[in-house]
Amino acid sequence: GAGVSQTPSNKVTEKGKYVELRCDPISGHTALYWYRQSLGQGPEFLIYFQGTGAADDSGLPNDRFFAVRPEGSVSTLKIQRTERGDSAVYLCASSARLAVAYNEQFFGPGTRLTVL
Amino acid sequence: GIQVEQSPPDLILQEGANSTLRCNFSDSVNNLQWFHQNPWGQLINLFYIPSGTKQNGRLSATTVATERYSLLYISSSQTTDSGVYFCAVIDSNYQLIWGAGTKLIIKP
């Protein structure tokens, strides 16, 4: 596709369950980012990948959160033992390359996660 | 780390009015982006503008990197311009550092 896509668009789960959120970046983009946005706030950085490796996962809030990008394209954000505080919109972005000066990031539509 | 401040936090205008949104940042940057988040939550890229001036239709942006600020101009506002406008800069760790946003409401 032409832009970043994310699935599902909405996910409702119960406290304690496991969820997976998928991101399909713009074709050819080597860098992929995950952010989380709570209502009324700007996005909060979680993790980014350069190729298959997680270059910086310092934004992941705890070890219940994990992300993979096994073939350097699609990425999956995994959340174990979900808590109500995990409810938010999870945004994925990609950029053509990682260099600071050439790093325009393009965002997907997000996955709205609700933990009951 | 870099701090990003946006003003005003809220702006209510009548359709057809012009507006200027401001973004100040605390350190030199190589990358600055303006986004519009529409009422459905989609983040739309407006400008990638680490320095200089760019125009796209009714929107234009200017970044003065040496003075650490950027301005977004919206002319002849339309109701579809409503939403939150974010400014974000890249830090040395490749993370986007976001301002708190300006919430714009355009009344018909």
PDB file of C-alpha atoms in Angstrom:
ATOM      1  CA  GLY A   1       0.000   0.000   0.000  1.00  0.00           C
ATOM      2  CA  ALA A   2       0.901   3.639  -0.287  1.00  0.00           C
ATOM      3  CA  GLY A   3       0.972   4.424   3.430  1.00  0.00           C
ATOM      4  CA  VAL A   4       1.588   2.840   6.806  1.00  0.00           C
ATOM      5  CA  SER A   5      -1.145   0.396   7.747  1.00  0.00           C
ATOM      6  CA  GLN A   6      -2.064  -0.956  11.156  1.00  0.00           C
ATOM      7  CA  THR A   7      -4.315  -3.776  12.239  1.00  0.00           C
ATOM      8  CA  PRO A   8      -6.632  -4.108  13.978  1.00  0.00           C
ATOM      9  CA  SER A   9      -8.048  -0.594  14.044  1.00  0.00           C
ATOM     10  CA  ASN A  10      -9.740  -1.337  17.358  1.00  0.00           C
ATOM     11  CA  LYS A  11      -9.029  -3.973  19.964  1.00  0.00           C
ATOM     12  CA  VAL A  12     -11.037  -4.585  23.100  1.00  0.00           C
ATOM     13  CA  THR A  13      -9.633  -7.076  25.568  1.00  0.00           C
ATOM     14  CA  GLU A  14      -9.964  -8.079  29.163  1.00  0.00           C
ATOM     15  CA  LYS A  15      -7.447  -7.363  31.872  1.00  0.00           C
ATOM     16  CA  GLY A  16      -4.763 -10.035  31.957  1.00  0.00           C
ATOM     17  CA  LYS A  17      -5.076 -11.082  28.315  1.00  0.00           C
ATOM     18  CA  TYR A  18      -2.355 -11.062  25.652  1.00  0.00           C
ATOM     19  CA  VAL A  19      -2.640  -8.843  22.568  1.00  0.00           C
ATOM     20  CA  GLU A  20      -0.702  -8.353  19.341  1.00  0.00           C
ATOM     21  CA  LEU A  21      -0.781  -5.196  17.252  1.00  0.00           C
ATOM     22  CA  ARG A  22       0.512  -5.228  13.712  1.00  0.00           C
ATOM     23  CA  CYS A  23       2.210  -2.533  11.643  1.00  0.00           C
ATOM     24  CA  ASP A  24       2.974  -2.646   7.927  1.00  0.00           C
ATOM     25  CA  PRO A  25       5.363   0.215   7.018  1.00  0.00           C
ATOM     26  CA  ILE A  26       5.734   2.056   3.742  1.00  0.00           C
ATOM     27  CA  SER A  27       7.478  -0.232   1.284  1.00  0.00           C
ATOM     28  CA  GLY A  28      11.224   0.287   1.315  1.00  0.00           C
ATOM     29  CA  HIS A  29      11.330   2.196   4.609  1.00  0.00           C
ATOM     30  CA  THR A  30      14.085   0.809   6.792  1.00  0.00           C
ATOM     31  CA  ALA A  31      13.169   2.520  10.059  1.00  0.00           C
ATOM     32  CA  LEU A  32      10.007   1.694  11.992  1.00  0.00           C
ATOM     33  CA  TYR A  33       8.740   3.305  15.188  1.00  0.00           C
ATOM     34  CA  TRP A  34       6.060   2.562  17.752  1.00  0.00           C
ATOM     35  CA  TYR A  35       4.406   5.310  19.810  1.00  0.00           C
ATOM     36  CA  ARG A  36       1.545   5.354  22.284  1.00  0.00           C
ATOM     37  CA  GLN A  37      -0.921   8.212  22.618  1.00  0.00           C
ATOM     38  CA  SER A  38      -3.279   8.796  25.504  1.00  0.00           C
ATOM     39  CA  LEU A  39      -6.270  11.091  25.227  1.00  0.00           C
ATOM     40  CA  GLY A  40      -5.351  14.754  25.125  1.00  0.00           C
ATOM     41  CA  GLN A  41      -1.617  14.157  24.927  1.00  0.00           C
ATOM     42  CA  GLY A  42       1.047  13.962  22.274  1.00  0.00           C
ATOM     43  CA  PRO A  43       2.456  10.594  21.223  1.00  0.00           C
ATOM     44  CA  GLU A  44       4.953   8.901  23.545  1.00  0.00           C
ATOM     45  CA  PHE A  45       7.922   7.002  22.064  1.00  0.00           C
ATOM     46  CA  LEU A  46       8.090   3.257  22.743  1.00  0.00           C
ATOM     47  CA  ILE A  47      10.636   1.612  20.440  1.00  0.00           C
ATOM     48  CA  TYR A  48      12.223   1.892  17.032  1.00  0.00           C
ATOM     49  CA  PHE A  49      13.792  -0.571  14.613  1.00  0.00           C
ATOM     50  CA  GLN A  50      16.474  -0.149  12.003  1.00  0.00           C
ATOM     51  CA  GLY A  51      15.992  -3.194   9.796  1.00  0.00           C
ATOM     52  CA  THR A  52      15.310  -6.247  11.936  1.00  0.00           C
ATOM     53  CA  GLY A  53      16.954  -5.071  15.128  1.00  0.00           C
ATOM     54  CA  ALA A  54      15.483  -2.949  17.894  1.00  0.00           C
ATOM     55  CA  ALA A  55      17.822   0.037  17.874  1.00  0.00           C
ATOM     56  CA  ASP A  56      16.229   1.673  20.929  1.00  0.00           C
ATOM     57  CA  ASP A  57      13.598   0.138  23.184  1.00  0.00           C
ATOM     58  CA  SER A  58      14.050   2.599  26.032  1.00  0.00           C
ATOM     59  CA  GLY A  59      10.450   3.805  25.780  1.00  0.00           C
ATOM     60  CA  LEU A  60       8.837   0.443  26.513  1.00  0.00           C
ATOM     61  CA  PRO A  61       7.152   0.942  29.897  1.00  0.00           C
ATOM     62  CA  ASN A  62       7.958  -2.505  31.339  1.00  0.00           C
ATOM     63  CA  ASP A  63       8.747  -6.090  30.396  1.00  0.00           C
ATOM     64  CA  ARG A  64       5.125  -6.856  29.519  1.00  0.00           C
ATOM     65  CA  PHE A  65       5.753  -4.978  26.274  1.00  0.00           C
ATOM     66  CA  PHE A  66       7.770  -6.493  23.451  1.00  0.00           C
ATOM     67  CA  ALA A  67       8.097  -5.812  19.735  1.00  0.00           C
ATOM     68  CA  VAL A  68       9.568  -7.732  16.833  1.00  0.00           C
ATOM     69  CA  ARG A  69      10.357  -7.101  13.186  1.00  0.00           C
ATOM     70  CA  PRO A  70      11.714 -10.458  12.024  1.00  0.00           C
ATOM     71  CA  GLU A  71      12.113  -9.747   8.305  1.00  0.00           C
ATOM     72  CA  GLY A  72      12.752  -6.028   8.454  1.00  0.00           C
ATOM     73  CA  SER A  73       9.314  -5.039   7.221  1.00  0.00           C
ATOM     74  CA  VAL A  74       6.160  -5.836   9.213  1.00  0.00           C
ATOM     75  CA  SER A  75       6.380  -5.315  12.963  1.00  0.00           C
ATOM     76  CA  THR A  76       4.283  -6.698  15.799  1.00  0.00           C
ATOM     77  CA  LEU A  77       3.901  -5.047  19.194  1.00  0.00           C
ATOM     78  CA  LYS A  78       3.063  -7.613  21.844  1.00  0.00           C
ATOM     79  CA  ILE A  79       1.562  -6.842  25.237  1.00  0.00           C
ATOM     80  CA  GLN A  80       1.312  -9.548  27.895  1.00  0.00           C
ATOM     81  CA  ARG A  81      -0.994  -9.536  30.918  1.00  0.00           C
ATOM     82  CA  THR A  82      -2.718  -6.352  29.789  1.00  0.00           C
ATOM     83  CA  GLU A  83      -3.716  -3.769  32.387  1.00  0.00           C
ATOM     84  CA  ARG A  84      -6.369  -1.063  32.214  1.00  0.00           C
ATOM     85  CA  GLY A  85      -3.597   1.526  32.119  1.00  0.00           C
ATOM     86  CA  ASP A  86      -2.436   0.102  28.774  1.00  0.00           C
ATOM     87  CA  SER A  87      -5.557   1.502  27.119  1.00  0.00           C
ATOM     88  CA  ALA A  88      -4.428   4.020  24.495  1.00  0.00           C
ATOM     89  CA  VAL A  89      -3.974   4.477  20.779  1.00  0.00           C
ATOM     90  CA  TYR A  90      -0.855   2.700  19.559  1.00  0.00           C
ATOM     91  CA  LEU A  91       0.724   4.431  16.583  1.00  0.00           C
ATOM     92  CA  CYS A  92       3.268   3.090  14.153  1.00  0.00           C
ATOM     93  CA  ALA A  93       5.467   5.228  11.904  1.00  0.00           C
ATOM     94  CA  SER A  94       8.123   4.562   9.311  1.00  0.00           C
ATOM     95  CA  SER A  95      10.861   6.598   7.674  1.00  0.00           C
ATOM     96  CA  ALA A  96      13.060   6.001   4.675  1.00  0.00           C
ATOM     97  CA  ARG A  97      16.224   5.969   6.724  1.00  0.00           C
ATOM     98  CA  LEU A  98      17.433   6.534  10.210  1.00  0.00           C
ATOM     99  CA  ALA A  99      19.791   9.470   9.724  1.00  0.00           C
ATOM    100  CA  VAL A 100      18.715  12.344  11.946  1.00  0.00           C
ATOM    101  CA  ALA A 101      18.752  14.889   9.162  1.00  0.00           C
ATOM    102  CA  TYR A 102      16.638  12.787   6.779  1.00  0.00           C
ATOM    103  CA  ASN A 103      14.065  11.256   9.017  1.00  0.00           C
ATOM    104  CA  GLU A 104      10.579  12.364   8.001  1.00  0.00           C
ATOM    105  CA  GLN A 105       8.252   9.971   9.794  1.00  0.00           C
ATOM    106  CA  PHE A 106       4.907   8.900   8.353  1.00  0.00           C
ATOM    107  CA  PHE A 107       2.209   7.555  10.641  1.00  0.00           C
ATOM    108  CA  GLY A 108      -0.391   4.854  10.366  1.00  0.00           C
ATOM    109  CA  PRO A 109      -3.994   5.288  11.512  1.00  0.00           C
ATOM    110  CA  GLY A 110      -3.309   3.653  14.861  1.00  0.00           C
ATOM    111  CA  THR A 111      -4.821   0.816  16.857  1.00  0.00           C
ATOM    112  CA  ARG A 112      -7.167   1.850  19.649  1.00  0.00           C
ATOM    113  CA  LEU A 113      -6.631  -0.599  22.502  1.00  0.00           C
ATOM    114  CA  THR A 114      -9.206  -0.789  25.283  1.00  0.00           C
ATOM    115  CA  VAL A 115      -8.539  -3.004  28.292  1.00  0.00           C
ATOM    116  CA  LEU A 116     -11.662  -3.699  30.332  1.00  0.00           C
TER     117      LEU A 116
ATOM    118  CA  GLY B   1      16.723  16.588  26.569  1.00  0.00           C
ATOM    119  CA  ILE B   2      15.099  18.853  24.013  1.00  0.00           C
ATOM    120  CA  GLN B   3      11.964  20.667  25.156  1.00  0.00           C
ATOM    121  CA  VAL B   4       9.248  21.626  22.669  1.00  0.00           C
ATOM    122  CA  GLU B   5       6.632  24.230  23.511  1.00  0.00           C
ATOM    123  CA  GLN B   6       3.635  25.139  21.391  1.00  0.00           C
ATOM    124  CA  SER B   7       1.353  28.130  21.588  1.00  0.00           C
ATOM    125  CA  PRO B   8      -1.439  28.887  21.883  1.00  0.00           C
ATOM    126  CA  PRO B   9      -2.806  25.705  23.485  1.00  0.00           C
ATOM    127  CA  ASP B  10      -6.295  26.395  22.172  1.00  0.00           C
ATOM    128  CA  LEU B  11      -7.597  28.533  19.328  1.00  0.00           C
ATOM    129  CA  ILE B  12     -11.179  29.127  18.222  1.00  0.00           C
ATOM    130  CA  LEU B  13     -11.750  30.949  14.950  1.00  0.00           C
ATOM    131  CA  GLN B  14     -14.502  31.686  12.488  1.00  0.00           C
ATOM    132  CA  GLU B  15     -14.317  30.122   9.054  1.00  0.00           C
ATOM    133  CA  GLY B  16     -12.261  32.288   6.729  1.00  0.00           C
ATOM    134  CA  ALA B  17      -9.923  33.635   9.412  1.00  0.00           C
ATOM    135  CA  ASN B  18      -6.129  33.357   9.337  1.00  0.00           C
ATOM    136  CA  SER B  19      -4.017  31.947  12.153  1.00  0.00           C
ATOM    137  CA  THR B  20      -0.414  31.529  13.253  1.00  0.00           C
ATOM    138  CA  LEU B  21       0.735  28.647  15.434  1.00  0.00           C
ATOM    139  CA  ARG B  22       4.113  28.747  17.112  1.00  0.00           C
ATOM    140  CA  CYS B  23       6.623  26.063  18.120  1.00  0.00           C
ATOM    141  CA  ASN B  24       9.682  26.838  20.254  1.00  0.00           C
ATOM    142  CA  PHE B  25      12.433  24.306  20.902  1.00  0.00           C
ATOM    143  CA  SER B  26      15.209  24.388  23.430  1.00  0.00           C
ATOM    144  CA  ASP B  27      18.162  23.154  21.373  1.00  0.00           C
ATOM    145  CA  SER B  28      19.363  23.074  17.793  1.00  0.00           C
ATOM    146  CA  VAL B  29      17.624  20.456  15.677  1.00  0.00           C
ATOM    147  CA  ASN B  30      18.164  18.819  12.302  1.00  0.00           C
ATOM    148  CA  ASN B  31      14.585  17.759  11.785  1.00  0.00           C
ATOM    149  CA  LEU B  32      11.247  19.388  12.526  1.00  0.00           C
ATOM    150  CA  GLN B  33       7.821  18.217  11.448  1.00  0.00           C
ATOM    151  CA  TRP B  34       4.334  19.723  11.663  1.00  0.00           C
ATOM    152  CA  PHE B  35       1.379  17.345  11.892  1.00  0.00           C
ATOM    153  CA  HIS B  36      -2.370  17.750  11.870  1.00  0.00           C
ATOM    154  CA  GLN B  37      -4.271  15.199  13.943  1.00  0.00           C
ATOM    155  CA  ASN B  38      -7.806  15.148  12.660  1.00  0.00           C
ATOM    156  CA  PRO B  39     -10.844  14.423  14.842  1.00  0.00           C
ATOM    157  CA  TRP B  40     -10.578  10.720  13.887  1.00  0.00           C
ATOM    158  CA  GLY B  41      -7.065  10.539  15.294  1.00  0.00           C
ATOM    159  CA  GLN B  42      -5.084  10.267  12.068  1.00  0.00           C
ATOM    160  CA  LEU B  43      -1.748  12.091  12.097  1.00  0.00           C
ATOM    161  CA  ILE B  44      -1.260  13.827   8.774  1.00  0.00           C
ATOM    162  CA  ASN B  45       2.152  15.129   7.736  1.00  0.00           C
ATOM    163  CA  LEU B  46       1.989  18.811   6.907  1.00  0.00           C
ATOM    164  CA  PHE B  47       5.603  19.886   6.636  1.00  0.00           C
ATOM    165  CA  TYR B  48       9.072  18.491   7.098  1.00  0.00           C
ATOM    166  CA  ILE B  49      10.920  21.740   7.673  1.00  0.00           C
ATOM    167  CA  PRO B  50      14.189  21.807   9.628  1.00  0.00           C
ATOM    168  CA  SER B  51      14.829  25.301   8.222  1.00  0.00           C
ATOM    169  CA  GLY B  52      13.480  27.797   5.705  1.00  0.00           C
ATOM    170  CA  THR B  53       9.958  28.313   4.394  1.00  0.00           C
ATOM    171  CA  LYS B  54       7.566  25.970   2.640  1.00  0.00           C
ATOM    172  CA  GLN B  55       4.058  26.422   1.315  1.00  0.00           C
ATOM    173  CA  ASN B  56       1.324  23.948   0.483  1.00  0.00           C
ATOM    174  CA  GLY B  57      -1.958  25.515  -0.583  1.00  0.00           C
ATOM    175  CA  ARG B  58      -3.448  27.523   2.277  1.00  0.00           C
ATOM    176  CA  LEU B  59      -0.755  26.329   4.678  1.00  0.00           C
ATOM    177  CA  SER B  60       2.781  27.525   5.006  1.00  0.00           C
ATOM    178  CA  ALA B  61       5.539  27.061   7.550  1.00  0.00           C
ATOM    179  CA  THR B  62       8.741  28.828   8.465  1.00  0.00           C
ATOM    180  CA  THR B  63      11.516  27.509  10.683  1.00  0.00           C
ATOM    181  CA  VAL B  64      14.251  29.809  11.947  1.00  0.00           C
ATOM    182  CA  ALA B  65      16.682  27.238  13.268  1.00  0.00           C
ATOM    183  CA  THR B  66      19.170  29.779  14.654  1.00  0.00           C
ATOM    184  CA  GLU B  67      16.436  31.289  16.840  1.00  0.00           C
ATOM    185  CA  ARG B  68      14.876  27.911  17.663  1.00  0.00           C
ATOM    186  CA  TYR B  69      11.324  28.430  16.553  1.00  0.00           C
ATOM    187  CA  SER B  70       8.911  27.443  13.813  1.00  0.00           C
ATOM    188  CA  LEU B  71       5.626  28.989  12.712  1.00  0.00           C
ATOM    189  CA  LEU B  72       2.680  27.388  10.951  1.00  0.00           C
ATOM    190  CA  TYR B  73       0.344  29.699   9.055  1.00  0.00           C
ATOM    191  CA  ILE B  74      -3.180  28.743   8.093  1.00  0.00           C
ATOM    192  CA  SER B  75      -5.008  31.130   5.784  1.00  0.00           C
ATOM    193  CA  SER B  76      -8.716  31.254   4.955  1.00  0.00           C
ATOM    194  CA  SER B  77      -9.526  28.603   7.567  1.00  0.00           C
ATOM    195  CA  GLN B  78     -12.083  25.910   6.790  1.00  0.00           C
ATOM    196  CA  THR B  79     -14.002  23.696   9.210  1.00  0.00           C
ATOM    197  CA  THR B  80     -11.945  20.733   8.000  1.00  0.00           C
ATOM    198  CA  ASP B  81      -8.854  22.439   9.438  1.00  0.00           C
ATOM    199  CA  SER B  82     -10.160  21.674  12.927  1.00  0.00           C
ATOM    200  CA  GLY B  83      -8.100  19.299  15.031  1.00  0.00           C
ATOM    201  CA  VAL B  84      -4.840  19.320  16.927  1.00  0.00           C
ATOM    202  CA  TYR B  85      -1.639  20.635  15.360  1.00  0.00           C
ATOM    203  CA  PHE B  86       1.594  19.116  16.641  1.00  0.00           C
ATOM    204  CA  CYS B  87       5.158  20.203  16.199  1.00  0.00           C
ATOM    205  CA  ALA B  88       7.818  17.518  16.723  1.00  0.00           C
ATOM    206  CA  VAL B  89      11.599  17.468  16.514  1.00  0.00           C
ATOM    207  CA  ILE B  90      14.057  14.585  16.255  1.00  0.00           C
ATOM    208  CA  ASP B  91      16.594  14.271  19.028  1.00  0.00           C
ATOM    209  CA  SER B  92      20.022  12.670  18.772  1.00  0.00           C
ATOM    210  CA  ASN B  93      18.469   9.291  19.680  1.00  0.00           C
ATOM    211  CA  TYR B  94      16.166   9.418  16.625  1.00  0.00           C
ATOM    212  CA  GLN B  95      13.106   9.892  18.823  1.00  0.00           C
ATOM    213  CA  LEU B  96      10.417  12.408  17.901  1.00  0.00           C
ATOM    214  CA  ILE B  97      10.004  14.882  20.756  1.00  0.00           C
ATOM    215  CA  TRP B  98       6.504  16.328  20.652  1.00  0.00           C
ATOM    216  CA  GLY B  99       4.967  19.569  21.747  1.00  0.00           C
ATOM    217  CA  ALA B 100       1.668  19.466  23.619  1.00  0.00           C
ATOM    218  CA  GLY B 101      -0.208  20.585  20.522  1.00  0.00           C
ATOM    219  CA  THR B 102      -2.526  23.441  19.585  1.00  0.00           C
ATOM    220  CA  LYS B 103      -6.203  22.520  19.518  1.00  0.00           C
ATOM    221  CA  LEU B 104      -7.856  24.452  16.688  1.00  0.00           C
ATOM    222  CA  ILE B 105     -11.618  24.763  16.321  1.00  0.00           C
ATOM    223  CA  ILE B 106     -12.985  26.436  13.191  1.00  0.00           C
ATOM    224  CA  LYS B 107     -16.622  27.489  13.509  1.00  0.00           C
ATOM    225  CA  PRO B 108     -18.816  27.733  10.395  1.00  0.00           C
TER     226      PRO B 108
END
